[in-house]
């Protein structure tokens, strides 16, 4: 570290070095560390602000686990052994986010492979444009468009009934199909590009060598392409998982009336519930769970954190 | 097991560009056969056509008498060693080598055993557990050979596998490859743009020029009896004198050039007749100093010594004739040859048998 600092100073001069280090420190502290620390601090406090502002800063204003306890067990007069609604929603959100991630991976890996190894020049550029341009439409508009597409009187139902596949419309929104499709679609680029980046740098001759040695296409992917693409796959999955578990707009608009997303509960605590401490506790539990899952995944697939950055 | 490879009028086109033009030849089973040609002449393309990665635009490829059209690279009895080797960096040495067996579903223990045998064969015993990235260039080379041999191909295809190695290692690997080929007894098709490599290792050499196979023959034939101007100028060094055929008798030509009348052999495969344009090729080592005693069957020239280089066993001399023609000449450093000053006028000569007259054509770039 000291060596690194010395070369850094020597290369950039004192003035520039101080400026750059200062800017980075400011960024890390103000934008990343401080807000999270505030949230962490909040999550361990009573909501005196709303209940009784006069007790703020008083002898009662101590750290407490009450918010975490609430997430797990609900209010004191909850007849169930645990907080059924919130805990169910929490796990359903995690499982659904995992599902969305796997769905995106299955969808995007072939596209990324095609872009990186098969398509040439004009065709590849056209495909990339086709992937990117839809994202010029903003998120809300896209979500509402999906509602139109998947709604009970929507386009898909109209077509399916038109060609006689269905006699009665299916409510895709109530069945959460619209939500999964919307979430999945929202993050495909975040899945495609990291994978594309890695596969792009895979020597074509390795694929041909495997083929020449008698390998089937399936085995080529399993033994040569996927092991090579692992860092890209991990970083794509991490981003899609984190973002879909933390998504708010898409569940708000596309989610069925009965299915809450955990972020919606967090949002309610912050907003309508006016209970920032409880919202913070919920958010922190979600964040830590997601981080933990990702770390376990990386351990499982033997990917180092440094590789993801590539 | 080894199989013969037969090309019937094979053309490979990329759009309008013709990469291989009407190649027809037969490579015998168990033969060490080389394609020799300058960069971009279509060697890799031809090899890819044999291994199945490139479909011929027209024509057929037969391996062991069987038509290969419609048969993919994974189902051909060939194994290709790529120009850049293409070892799998995320697998260990033994996993690389036994990949072909893994494909066949052989169990791990048997695979490991076979890999160790092959490591023995390529003189890398006990290196199976290393990662390929930990190997030196020559070792990677040998692992690539072992990996290809593990597929038990009937034909091994090698695409300039030695080009990345330094000179010493390259010479060592040449002998090694030749020995492996004789031990394994399979057909080797070897590609190179290095004529030394082709001549030392091969049973036969095909010289290629811009997609065309110009001549096929063993090393001495290609070197001593070239059939086209390109082969004469590409394989080894050659001096060339352009002129017109004055007379042909008994396979000997008399050619009028700017350096006077030169007499030479002709090629029976590419006969010339009186009045044709022709180029007389003379090897630097066929030229020697001569005094006043020039024999009747000798061609004589007078030239000034412009430059000389000492290479140990040879002196390489650059001379200029009165008409301004450059001549290169090599003289064995055997203690008997005369030493001349730069700028001295020296009589030199070469025998009729030491020169060959061919029809003019494209020459290899120096
Ligand atoms: N996929 C392709 N598309 C278009 N042209 C190609 C393709 N592959 C090769 N060529 C062209 O065909 C010609 C022969 O290429 P090839 O790779 O066979 O040369 P080579 O003899 O192996 O050369 P080198 O010794 O440099 O490897 C070259 O002019 C090359 O540009
Ligand atoms: Mg090549």
XYZ file of C-alpha atoms in Angstrom, chain A residues 7 29 55 96 98 109 122 142 151 155 165 173-174 176 182 203 209 212 222 230 238 258 262:
23
model
C 4.459 5.466 -7.133
C -17.681 8.246 1.812
C -38.698 11.427 23.628
C -38.851 -14.817 -7.759
C -33.660 -15.961 -8.543
C -26.421 -16.696 -22.926
C -23.513 -5.703 -40.064
C -42.374 0.181 -20.808
C -53.749 -7.471 -19.621
C -52.884 -7.980 -27.149
C -56.043 -21.347 -28.612
C -51.169 -9.809 -14.568
C -52.903 -11.670 -11.771
C -47.628 -12.633 -12.276
C -41.326 -7.189 -17.328
C -10.258 -17.701 -29.074
C -10.318 -27.526 -31.423
C -12.262 -31.247 -34.039
C -20.184 -27.082 -21.017
C -18.022 -17.842 -15.802
C -25.338 -10.697 -9.701
C -52.380 -10.207 -4.340
C -40.725 -6.953 -0.616
